[in-house]
Tab-separated table of C-alpha atoms and ligand atoms in Angstrom:
chain	number	residue	atom	x	y	z
A	1	UNK	CA	14.472	40.219	29.481
A	2	UNK	CA	11.027	39.527	28.104
A	3	UNK	CA	8.896	36.390	28.863
A	4	UNK	CA	6.613	34.054	27.075
A	5	UNK	CA	3.955	32.470	29.104
A	6	UNK	CA	2.758	29.057	28.748
A	7	UNK	CA	-0.566	27.555	29.128
A	8	UNK	CA	-0.572	22.971	29.299
A	9	UNK	CA	-3.704	21.013	28.475
A	10	UNK	CA	-3.241	17.726	30.098
A	11	UNK	CA	-1.259	16.733	33.487
A	12	UNK	CA	-0.550	13.130	33.045
A	13	UNK	CA	2.263	11.248	31.206
A	14	UNK	CA	2.920	13.936	28.512
A	15	UNK	CA	2.311	16.647	30.916
A	16	UNK	CA	4.506	15.807	33.043
A	17	UNK	CA	7.270	15.140	30.560
A	18	UNK	CA	6.503	18.927	28.713
A	19	UNK	CA	6.470	20.677	32.798
A	20	UNK	CA	9.995	18.908	32.901
A	21	UNK	CA	11.059	20.656	29.971
A	22	UNK	CA	9.507	23.938	30.456
A	23	UNK	CA	11.160	23.653	33.479
A	24	UNK	CA	14.666	23.017	32.480
A	25	UNK	CA	14.722	24.589	28.988
A	26	UNK	CA	15.404	28.178	30.241
A	27	UNK	CA	18.434	26.970	32.817
A	28	UNK	CA	20.300	25.189	29.867
A	29	UNK	CA	19.441	26.812	26.613
A	30	UNK	CA	20.364	30.199	26.177
A	31	UNK	CA	17.127	32.046	25.136
A	32	UNK	CA	16.222	35.587	25.225
A	33	UNK	CA	12.964	35.207	26.867
A	34	UNK	CA	11.892	33.544	30.185
A	35	UNK	CA	9.395	30.558	30.172
A	36	UNK	CA	6.608	31.174	32.570
A	37	UNK	CA	4.954	27.886	33.525
A	38	UNK	CA	1.677	30.156	33.625
A	39	UNK	CA	-1.317	27.459	33.923
A	40	UNK	CA	-2.248	24.097	33.576
A	41	UNK	CA	-5.468	22.363	32.929
A	42	UNK	CA	-6.964	19.230	33.456
A	43	UNK	CA	-10.833	18.333	34.489
A	44	UNK	CA	-10.227	16.799	37.754
A	45	UNK	CA	-9.703	19.926	40.150
A	46	UNK	CA	-7.891	18.255	42.769
A	47	UNK	CA	-5.382	16.431	40.549
A	48	UNK	CA	-4.666	19.637	38.125
A	49	UNK	CA	-4.209	21.880	41.366
A	50	UNK	CA	-1.704	19.151	43.110
A	51	UNK	CA	0.018	19.156	39.514
A	52	UNK	CA	0.617	22.827	39.271
A	53	UNK	CA	1.713	22.748	43.094
A	54	UNK	CA	4.279	19.956	42.509
A	55	UNK	CA	5.401	20.875	39.062
A	56	UNK	CA	5.519	24.532	39.758
A	57	UNK	CA	2.486	26.110	37.480
A	58	UNK	CA	1.374	29.205	38.729
A	59	UNK	CA	-2.328	28.609	38.505
A	60	UNK	CA	-4.858	25.935	36.983
A	61	UNK	CA	-7.866	25.804	34.964
A	62	UNK	CA	-10.315	23.005	34.522
A	63	UNK	CA	-12.060	24.439	31.517
A	64	UNK	CA	-9.193	24.082	28.342
A	65	UNK	CA	-11.757	26.550	26.567
A	66	UNK	CA	-11.250	29.009	29.765
A	67	UNK	CA	-7.576	28.529	29.469
A	68	UNK	CA	-7.239	29.445	25.742
A	69	UNK	CA	-9.016	33.039	26.411
A	70	UNK	CA	-6.985	33.818	28.888
A	71	UNK	CA	-5.121	37.108	27.843
A	72	UNK	CA	-2.350	36.081	29.748
A	73	UNK	CA	-1.172	33.215	28.155
A	74	UNK	CA	1.101	33.596	24.864
A	75	UNK	CA	1.827	29.557	23.450
A	76	UNK	CA	-1.048	26.335	24.343
A	77	UNK	CA	0.534	23.147	24.555
A	78	UNK	CA	-1.853	20.501	23.773
A	79	UNK	CA	-0.931	17.365	25.814
A	80	UNK	CA	-4.408	15.553	25.581
A	81	UNK	CA	-5.305	12.281	23.202
A	82	UNK	CA	-5.829	12.706	19.542
A	83	UNK	CA	-9.515	13.239	19.381
A	84	UNK	CA	-9.173	16.657	21.525
A	85	UNK	CA	-6.206	17.607	19.458
A	86	UNK	CA	-7.970	19.239	16.632
A	87	UNK	CA	-10.579	21.468	18.770
A	88	UNK	CA	-8.214	22.644	21.107
A	89	UNK	CA	-4.909	23.599	18.691
A	90	UNK	CA	-7.660	25.231	16.359
A	91	UNK	CA	-9.138	27.346	18.932
A	92	UNK	CA	-5.700	28.027	20.597
A	93	UNK	CA	-4.970	29.221	17.130
A	94	UNK	CA	-7.859	31.327	16.537
A	95	UNK	CA	-7.236	33.024	19.762
A	96	UNK	CA	-4.045	34.030	18.415
A	97	UNK	CA	-2.026	31.792	21.026
A	98	UNK	CA	1.265	29.958	19.391
A	99	UNK	CA	0.702	26.131	19.161
A	100	UNK	CA	2.280	23.129	20.434
A	101	UNK	CA	0.711	19.703	19.697
A	102	UNK	CA	1.532	16.431	20.710
A	103	UNK	CA	1.664	13.697	18.109
A	104	UNK	CA	-0.110	12.391	16.289
A	105	UNK	CA	-1.294	15.936	15.042
A	106	UNK	CA	-4.938	14.448	14.556
A	107	UNK	CA	-6.514	11.031	14.515
A	108	UNK	CA	-7.365	11.878	10.837
A	109	UNK	CA	-5.678	13.142	7.904
A	110	UNK	CA	-8.822	15.641	7.125
A	111	UNK	CA	-8.753	16.979	10.820
A	112	UNK	CA	-4.838	17.440	10.385
A	113	UNK	CA	-5.488	19.312	7.248
A	114	UNK	CA	-7.979	21.701	9.000
A	115	UNK	CA	-5.414	22.193	11.982
A	116	UNK	CA	-2.619	23.182	9.751
A	117	UNK	CA	-5.501	25.471	7.854
A	118	UNK	CA	-5.707	27.098	10.858
A	119	UNK	CA	-2.603	28.176	12.305
A	120	UNK	CA	-1.664	29.417	8.936
A	121	UNK	CA	-4.453	31.229	8.756
A	122	UNK	CA	-3.811	32.945	12.230
A	123	UNK	CA	-0.106	33.621	11.561
A	124	UNK	CA	0.853	31.684	14.513
A	125	UNK	CA	4.141	29.542	15.207
A	126	UNK	CA	3.055	25.388	15.729
A	127	UNK	CA	5.386	22.407	16.128
A	128	UNK	CA	4.322	18.888	16.432
A	129	UNK	CA	5.962	16.994	19.564
A	130	UNK	CA	7.955	14.627	17.280
A	131	UNK	CA	10.525	14.631	20.220
A	132	UNK	CA	12.628	11.602	19.377
A	133	UNK	CA	13.959	13.881	16.334
A	134	UNK	CA	15.248	15.931	19.112
A	135	UNK	CA	17.758	12.847	20.251
A	136	UNK	CA	21.044	14.271	19.808
A	137	UNK	CA	22.447	10.841	17.795
A	138	UNK	CA	19.197	11.194	15.923
A	139	UNK	CA	19.790	14.629	14.694
A	140	UNK	CA	23.514	13.694	13.943
A	141	UNK	CA	22.369	10.496	12.034
A	142	UNK	CA	20.686	13.290	9.326
A	143	UNK	CA	23.595	15.564	9.585
A	144	UNK	CA	25.800	12.696	8.162
A	145	UNK	CA	23.370	11.573	5.717
A	146	UNK	CA	23.183	15.187	4.480
A	147	UNK	CA	26.777	15.268	4.460
A	148	UNK	CA	26.957	12.381	2.130
A	149	UNK	CA	28.391	10.076	4.344
A	150	UNK	CA	26.266	7.166	3.776
A	151	UNK	CA	26.082	7.404	0.043
A	152	UNK	CA	22.818	6.636	-1.992
A	153	UNK	CA	20.134	5.310	0.595
A	154	UNK	CA	19.057	1.925	-0.216
A	155	UNK	CA	17.374	0.704	2.596
A	156	UNK	CA	15.712	2.266	5.986
A	157	UNK	CA	14.547	-0.249	8.414
A	158	UNK	CA	12.762	0.623	11.325
A	159	UNK	CA	10.968	-1.092	14.380
A	160	UNK	CA	9.452	0.497	16.800
A	161	UNK	CA	8.231	-2.299	19.709
A	162	UNK	CA	6.903	-2.057	22.997
A	163	UNK	CA	4.887	-4.835	24.830
A	164	UNK	CA	2.819	-3.281	27.266
A	165	UNK	CA	-0.195	-4.991	26.251
A	166	UNK	CA	0.554	-8.556	25.472
A	167	UNK	CA	-1.498	-9.759	28.668
A	168	UNK	CA	-5.054	-10.290	27.139
A	169	UNK	CA	-6.165	-9.235	30.916
A	170	UNK	CA	-5.009	-5.508	30.489
A	171	UNK	CA	-7.907	-3.424	30.434
A	172	UNK	CA	-9.443	-1.311	27.706
A	173	UNK	CA	-7.777	1.790	27.909
A	174	UNK	CA	-8.469	5.149	25.851
A	175	UNK	CA	-5.544	4.171	23.546
A	176	UNK	CA	-7.485	1.160	22.777
A	177	UNK	CA	-10.131	3.131	21.459
A	178	UNK	CA	-10.530	4.169	18.171
A	179	UNK	CA	-13.231	7.242	18.718
A	180	UNK	CA	-10.191	8.778	21.137
A	181	UNK	CA	-7.045	7.684	19.734
A	182	UNK	CA	-7.901	7.345	16.334
A	183	UNK	CA	-5.659	4.155	15.591
A	184	UNK	CA	-3.413	2.030	17.885
A	185	UNK	CA	0.240	1.052	17.697
A	186	UNK	CA	0.152	2.901	14.342
A	187	UNK	CA	-0.700	6.125	15.371
A	188	UNK	CA	0.771	6.057	18.380
A	189	UNK	CA	4.366	5.022	17.773
A	190	UNK	CA	3.851	4.038	14.201
A	191	UNK	CA	3.919	8.081	13.772
A	192	UNK	CA	7.121	8.370	15.714
A	193	UNK	CA	9.067	6.521	13.538
A	194	UNK	CA	7.202	7.741	10.386
A	195	UNK	CA	8.340	10.868	10.991
A	196	UNK	CA	11.872	9.727	11.711
A	197	UNK	CA	11.714	8.516	8.130
A	198	UNK	CA	10.692	11.346	6.481
A	199	UNK	CA	13.466	13.378	8.821
A	200	UNK	CA	15.972	11.411	7.661
A	201	UNK	CA	15.426	9.639	4.358
A	202	UNK	CA	12.622	12.085	3.076
A	203	UNK	CA	9.377	11.961	1.471
A	204	UNK	CA	6.934	8.763	1.314
A	205	UNK	CA	5.162	8.279	-2.108
A	206	UNK	CA	3.620	4.812	-1.482
A	207	UNK	CA	2.987	2.250	0.897
A	208	UNK	CA	1.515	-1.149	0.959
A	209	UNK	CA	0.610	-2.247	4.939
A	210	UNK	CA	-1.092	-4.796	7.226
A	211	UNK	CA	-2.866	-4.039	10.686
A	212	UNK	CA	-3.522	-6.447	13.416
A	213	UNK	CA	-5.448	-6.978	16.310
A	214	UNK	CA	-4.790	-9.862	18.346
A	215	UNK	CA	-6.765	-9.426	21.535
A	216	UNK	CA	-10.626	-8.361	20.495
A	217	UNK	CA	-12.129	-7.925	23.789
A	218	UNK	CA	-10.420	-6.388	27.016
A	219	UNK	CA	-11.737	-5.556	30.350
A	220	UNK	CA	-13.637	-2.522	30.694
A	221	UNK	CA	-11.945	0.098	33.136
A	222	UNK	CA	-14.180	1.760	36.030
A	223	UNK	CA	-15.166	4.852	35.057
A	224	UNK	CA	-12.431	7.871	35.715
A	225	UNK	CA	-10.255	5.236	37.294
A	226	UNK	CA	-6.523	5.260	36.912
A	227	UNK	CA	-4.792	4.491	33.798
A	228	UNK	CA	-3.633	0.997	34.844
A	229	UNK	CA	-6.713	0.245	37.015
A	230	UNK	CA	-9.280	-2.813	36.074
A	231	UNK	CA	-12.993	-2.546	36.788
A	232	UNK	CA	-13.029	-3.989	40.315
A	233	UNK	CA	-16.715	-4.518	41.043
A	234	UNK	CA	-19.156	-7.441	40.064
A	235	UNK	CA	-18.060	-10.010	37.353
A	236	UNK	CA	-15.650	-8.656	34.510
A	237	UNK	CA	-17.164	-7.138	31.725
A	238	UNK	CA	-15.576	-6.920	28.533
A	239	UNK	CA	-15.323	-4.216	25.868
A	240	UNK	CA	-14.051	-4.310	22.186
A	241	UNK	CA	-10.712	-3.244	21.281
A	242	UNK	CA	-11.285	-0.905	18.133
A	243	UNK	CA	-7.887	-0.338	17.227
A	244	UNK	CA	-4.560	-2.142	15.241
A	245	UNK	CA	-2.397	-3.829	18.025
A	246	UNK	CA	0.480	-4.020	15.407
A	247	UNK	CA	1.101	-2.309	12.352
A	248	UNK	CA	3.982	-3.408	9.269
A	249	UNK	CA	4.038	-1.716	6.015
A	250	UNK	CA	6.678	-1.293	3.036
A	251	UNK	CA	7.553	1.837	1.618
A	252	UNK	CA	8.817	3.498	-1.570
A	253	UNK	CA	10.607	6.502	-0.976
A	254	UNK	CA	10.490	9.243	-3.619
A	255	UNK	CA	14.335	8.998	-3.563
A	256	UNK	CA	14.173	5.418	-4.513
A	257	UNK	CA	15.092	4.261	-0.829
A	258	UNK	CA	13.154	1.037	0.267
A	259	UNK	CA	11.731	1.192	3.736
A	260	UNK	CA	10.238	-1.507	6.078
A	261	UNK	CA	8.220	-0.464	9.256
A	262	UNK	CA	6.907	-2.367	12.350
A	263	UNK	CA	5.161	-0.829	14.569
A	264	UNK	CA	3.689	-3.076	17.807
A	265	UNK	CA	2.866	-3.230	21.374
A	266	UNK	CA	3.449	-7.304	20.904
A	267	UNK	CA	6.703	-7.349	21.000
A	268	UNK	CA	6.970	-9.612	24.154
A	269	UNK	CA	10.429	-8.584	26.237
A	270	UNK	CA	10.756	-5.295	23.977
A	271	UNK	CA	9.676	-2.019	26.167
A	272	UNK	CA	10.643	0.798	24.126
A	273	UNK	CA	12.923	-0.259	21.381
A	274	UNK	CA	12.513	2.731	18.796
A	275	UNK	CA	15.076	1.365	16.507
A	276	UNK	CA	16.384	2.424	13.030
A	277	UNK	CA	19.304	0.629	10.325
A	278	UNK	CA	19.999	2.948	7.370
A	279	UNK	CA	21.877	1.321	4.488
A	280	UNK	CA	23.786	3.153	1.721
A	281	UNK	CA	26.266	2.867	-0.743
A	282	UNK	CA	29.133	4.233	1.082
A	283	UNK	CA	27.816	3.302	4.602
A	284	UNK	CA	25.570	2.331	7.139
A	285	UNK	CA	23.945	3.535	10.460
A	286	UNK	CA	22.265	1.818	13.249
A	287	UNK	CA	20.161	3.239	16.412
A	288	UNK	CA	18.184	2.506	19.346
A	289	UNK	CA	16.439	4.476	21.808
A	290	UNK	CA	17.175	2.228	24.598
A	291	UNK	CA	20.741	3.252	24.029
A	292	UNK	CA	19.832	6.919	22.937
A	293	UNK	CA	23.292	8.214	23.419
A	294	UNK	CA	24.682	5.890	20.823
A	295	UNK	CA	24.906	5.615	17.143
A	296	UNK	CA	26.960	3.068	15.286
A	297	UNK	CA	28.263	3.713	12.214
A	298	UNK	CA	29.757	1.771	9.518
A	299	UNK	CA	31.514	2.984	6.611
A	300	UNK	CA	33.069	1.718	3.159
A	301	UNK	CA	35.735	4.453	2.901
A	302	UNK	CA	37.912	2.316	6.412
A	303	UNK	CA	40.149	-0.167	4.851
A	304	UNK	CA	40.078	-3.745	5.842
A	305	UNK	CA	41.120	-5.100	8.440
A	306	UNK	CA	40.036	-2.433	10.986
A	307	UNK	CA	36.759	-2.065	8.936
A	308	UNK	CA	33.817	-2.441	10.734
A	309	UNK	CA	30.565	-0.840	12.669
A	310	UNK	CA	31.879	1.862	15.121
A	311	UNK	CA	29.911	2.867	18.071
A	312	UNK	CA	29.987	6.483	18.115
A	313	UNK	CA	29.229	8.073	21.710
A	314	UNK	CA	26.995	11.353	20.737
A	315	UNK	CA	28.147	13.351	23.949
A	316	UNK	CA	30.686	15.833	22.159
A	317	UNK	CA	30.053	19.624	22.264
A	318	UNK	CA	30.179	19.346	18.625
A	319	UNK	CA	27.074	16.993	18.537
A	320	UNK	CA	23.145	18.749	18.277
A	321	UNK	CA	22.000	19.705	21.159
A	322	UNK	CA	24.635	18.554	23.415
A	323	UNK	CA	26.799	21.768	24.294
A	324	UNK	CA	23.572	22.655	26.170
A	325	UNK	CA	24.038	19.864	28.400
A	326	UNK	CA	26.900	18.182	29.929
A	327	UNK	CA	30.512	17.215	29.213
A	328	UNK	CA	31.600	14.553	27.245
A	329	UNK	CA	30.186	11.164	27.892
A	330	UNK	CA	27.544	12.303	30.731
A	331	UNK	CA	25.201	11.024	28.981
A	332	UNK	CA	21.394	12.163	28.776
A	333	UNK	CA	18.255	10.576	28.609
A	334	UNK	CA	14.503	10.498	27.323
A	335	UNK	CA	13.451	14.226	29.118
A	336	UNK	CA	16.244	15.609	27.266
A	337	UNK	CA	14.645	15.077	24.178
A	338	UNK	CA	11.594	17.275	25.147
A	339	UNK	CA	13.638	20.266	26.323
A	340	UNK	CA	15.565	20.143	23.116
A	341	UNK	CA	12.574	20.467	21.537
A	342	UNK	CA	11.179	23.175	23.187
A	343	UNK	CA	14.500	25.134	22.626
A	344	UNK	CA	13.864	24.745	19.095
A	345	UNK	CA	10.406	26.237	19.299
A	346	UNK	CA	10.961	29.084	22.042
A	347	UNK	CA	14.415	30.025	19.504
A	348	UNK	CA	11.973	30.178	16.641
A	349	UNK	CA	9.641	32.771	18.569
A	350	UNK	CA	12.719	34.751	19.071
A	351	UNK	CA	13.990	34.755	15.910
A	352	UNK	CA	10.857	34.473	13.925
A	353	UNK	CA	12.414	31.888	11.935
A	354	UNK	CA	10.114	28.532	10.881
A	355	UNK	CA	10.068	25.801	13.454
A	356	UNK	CA	10.249	22.064	12.832
A	357	UNK	CA	8.319	19.665	13.059
A	358	UNK	CA	5.561	22.104	12.081
A	359	UNK	CA	2.037	21.587	11.369
A	360	UNK	CA	2.613	20.925	7.803
A	361	UNK	CA	4.772	18.371	8.637
A	362	UNK	CA	2.381	16.565	11.026
A	363	UNK	CA	0.401	16.585	8.126
A	364	UNK	CA	2.647	14.913	5.866
A	365	UNK	CA	3.161	12.007	8.878
A	366	UNK	CA	-0.914	11.312	8.941
A	367	UNK	CA	-0.720	11.049	4.977
A	368	UNK	CA	1.308	8.212	5.500
A	369	UNK	CA	-0.846	6.995	8.255
A	370	UNK	CA	-3.749	7.317	6.221
A	371	UNK	CA	-2.553	5.573	2.994
A	372	UNK	CA	-1.057	2.848	5.356
A	373	UNK	CA	-4.765	2.048	6.762
A	374	UNK	CA	-6.226	2.396	3.558
A	375	UNK	CA	-3.906	-0.324	1.969
A	376	UNK	CA	-4.594	-2.725	4.594
A	377	UNK	CA	-8.253	-2.368	4.026
A	378	UNK	CA	-7.581	-2.798	0.233
A	379	UNK	CA	-4.658	-5.418	0.080
A	380	UNK	CA	-2.386	-3.353	-1.884
A	381	UNK	CA	-0.319	-0.588	-2.600
A	382	UNK	CA	-1.566	2.953	-1.901
A	383	UNK	CA	-0.158	6.526	-3.090
A	384	UNK	CA	0.661	8.852	-0.255
A	385	UNK	CA	-1.312	12.119	-0.695
A	386	UNK	CA	-0.086	15.162	1.581
B	1	LIG	N1	5.872	12.420	22.482
B	1	LIG	C1	5.964	11.172	23.175
B	1	LIG	O1	6.867	10.646	22.892
B	1	LIG	C2	4.672	10.906	23.342
B	1	LIG	C3	4.582	9.848	24.510
B	1	LIG	C4	3.143	9.422	25.191
B	1	LIG	C5	2.143	9.920	24.618
B	1	LIG	N2	2.346	11.091	23.728
B	1	LIG	C6	1.094	11.926	23.028
B	1	LIG	O2	0.534	12.777	24.386
B	1	LIG	C7	-1.007	13.032	24.143
B	1	LIG	C8	-1.046	12.537	25.570
B	1	LIG	O3	-0.987	11.411	25.993
B	1	LIG	P1	-0.389	10.839	27.540
B	1	LIG	O4	-0.041	9.866	27.494
B	1	LIG	O5	-0.084	11.923	28.024
B	1	LIG	O6	-2.154	10.751	28.054
B	1	LIG	P2	-2.367	10.752	29.562
B	1	LIG	O7	-3.583	9.631	29.917
B	1	LIG	O8	-1.193	10.075	30.381
B	1	LIG	O9	-3.057	11.749	29.663
B	1	LIG	C9	-4.140	12.734	28.807
B	1	LIG	C10	-4.362	13.692	29.613
B	1	LIG	O10	-5.510	14.537	29.003
B	1	LIG	C11	-6.124	14.749	29.935
B	1	LIG	N3	-7.759	15.329	29.257
B	1	LIG	C12	-8.409	14.275	28.775
B	1	LIG	N4	-9.764	15.136	28.533
B	1	LIG	C13	-9.174	16.506	28.591
B	1	LIG	C14	-10.215	17.270	28.561
B	1	LIG	N5	-11.446	17.329	27.818
B	1	LIG	N6	-9.969	18.527	28.904
B	1	LIG	C15	-8.455	18.526	29.482
B	1	LIG	N7	-7.634	17.461	29.720
B	1	LIG	C16	-8.359	16.429	29.074
B	1	LIG	C17	-6.204	14.253	30.946
B	1	LIG	O11	-7.126	14.530	32.271
B	1	LIG	C18	-4.791	13.594	31.048
B	1	LIG	O12	-4.033	14.886	32.003
B	1	LIG	C19	-1.287	11.699	22.893
B	1	LIG	O13	-1.370	12.848	21.969
B	1	LIG	C20	-0.508	11.323	22.939
B	1	LIG	O14	0.110	10.090	21.893
B	1	LIG	C21	3.316	11.269	23.243
């Protein structure tokens, strides 16, 4: 058995989700090569050492450039904020490493294109962590659409709803800073539903959009403080929110379908509701990430009076990814989507087949986000130019 050595940059939210997936991928999926958690990287030595020890990484680095130069690393995984994705991914590709990068691929279309160029030139494998494609119910929805179970698609309705910044006193974290995050709800959760739209329905040709920032000033964070910690010393100081709190847009798909998209962090009471509804000439599908093992299907082929939406529990061995996990009805969760994604990536290394979504597909998502921003500025329909 050979081995693939991984170096991961970032040790917080996604750092933990990815570490868990590296740990479990070889245990559940039949891979030819052993996945070795070689090194994890972060700037705070105490914290990154603790992450390495707790999660089982063999070593740690405090300088990402050093990590990328290490000859004992085959794959670099970028799990840092968007402003760092281009430099880290391009440097990794130039060093001949395969690259996995978190979403959105970059903070701008130009940067995303530069990243694609770099991986293409280096001839290295590349993947964007659009993990929601790897929810078995979502992959199965695509399979059903491709088999014609829905007929011609008329409507794709999607909403990604969260509420974690509804409190106006919630602090100015990096996700609310355009220089770091690129955009707000749009690039963070809007990128996910855009990727699902391209995955399930197909290319988007044009969009008309609005972006909204409800709370424009927020308390500053103590420098270097934890994610949710407020500045505690002295009177509260406020800084400016430079990204959108919510994004809404209409999309025209190349195949004639009509799309409606909402991405918001102001949907009071909704925690992580990544939802879609698809209506076609022969049937319909409904999905909500908060019940991720379920897909709701309506078929026009069924006769009345039993006709109606039925719940498919997507936990059968015949469903995508499930045979690697548990017996029917033994449900899976959020973390499994990362492991499923990595199984595709490592298999692509072994078979030298393309992996999806790669940076080229990441650029396509970015092109939609770019058109959304331009449309919101101009107040009219804007063509998507990938
Ligand atoms: N796929 C998903 O479902 C999903 C979910 C959340 C976040 N994300 C994406 O993952 C990325 C990271 O988000 P997160 O939630 O993990 O953020 P986070 O704030 O929890 O973690 C960011 C990490 O980046 C590290 N970092 C920042 N600057 C660095 C530098 N110069 N050198 C080395 N490390 C540095 C930080 O130390 C931290 O470990 C973002 O692109 C985000 O959009 C994806």
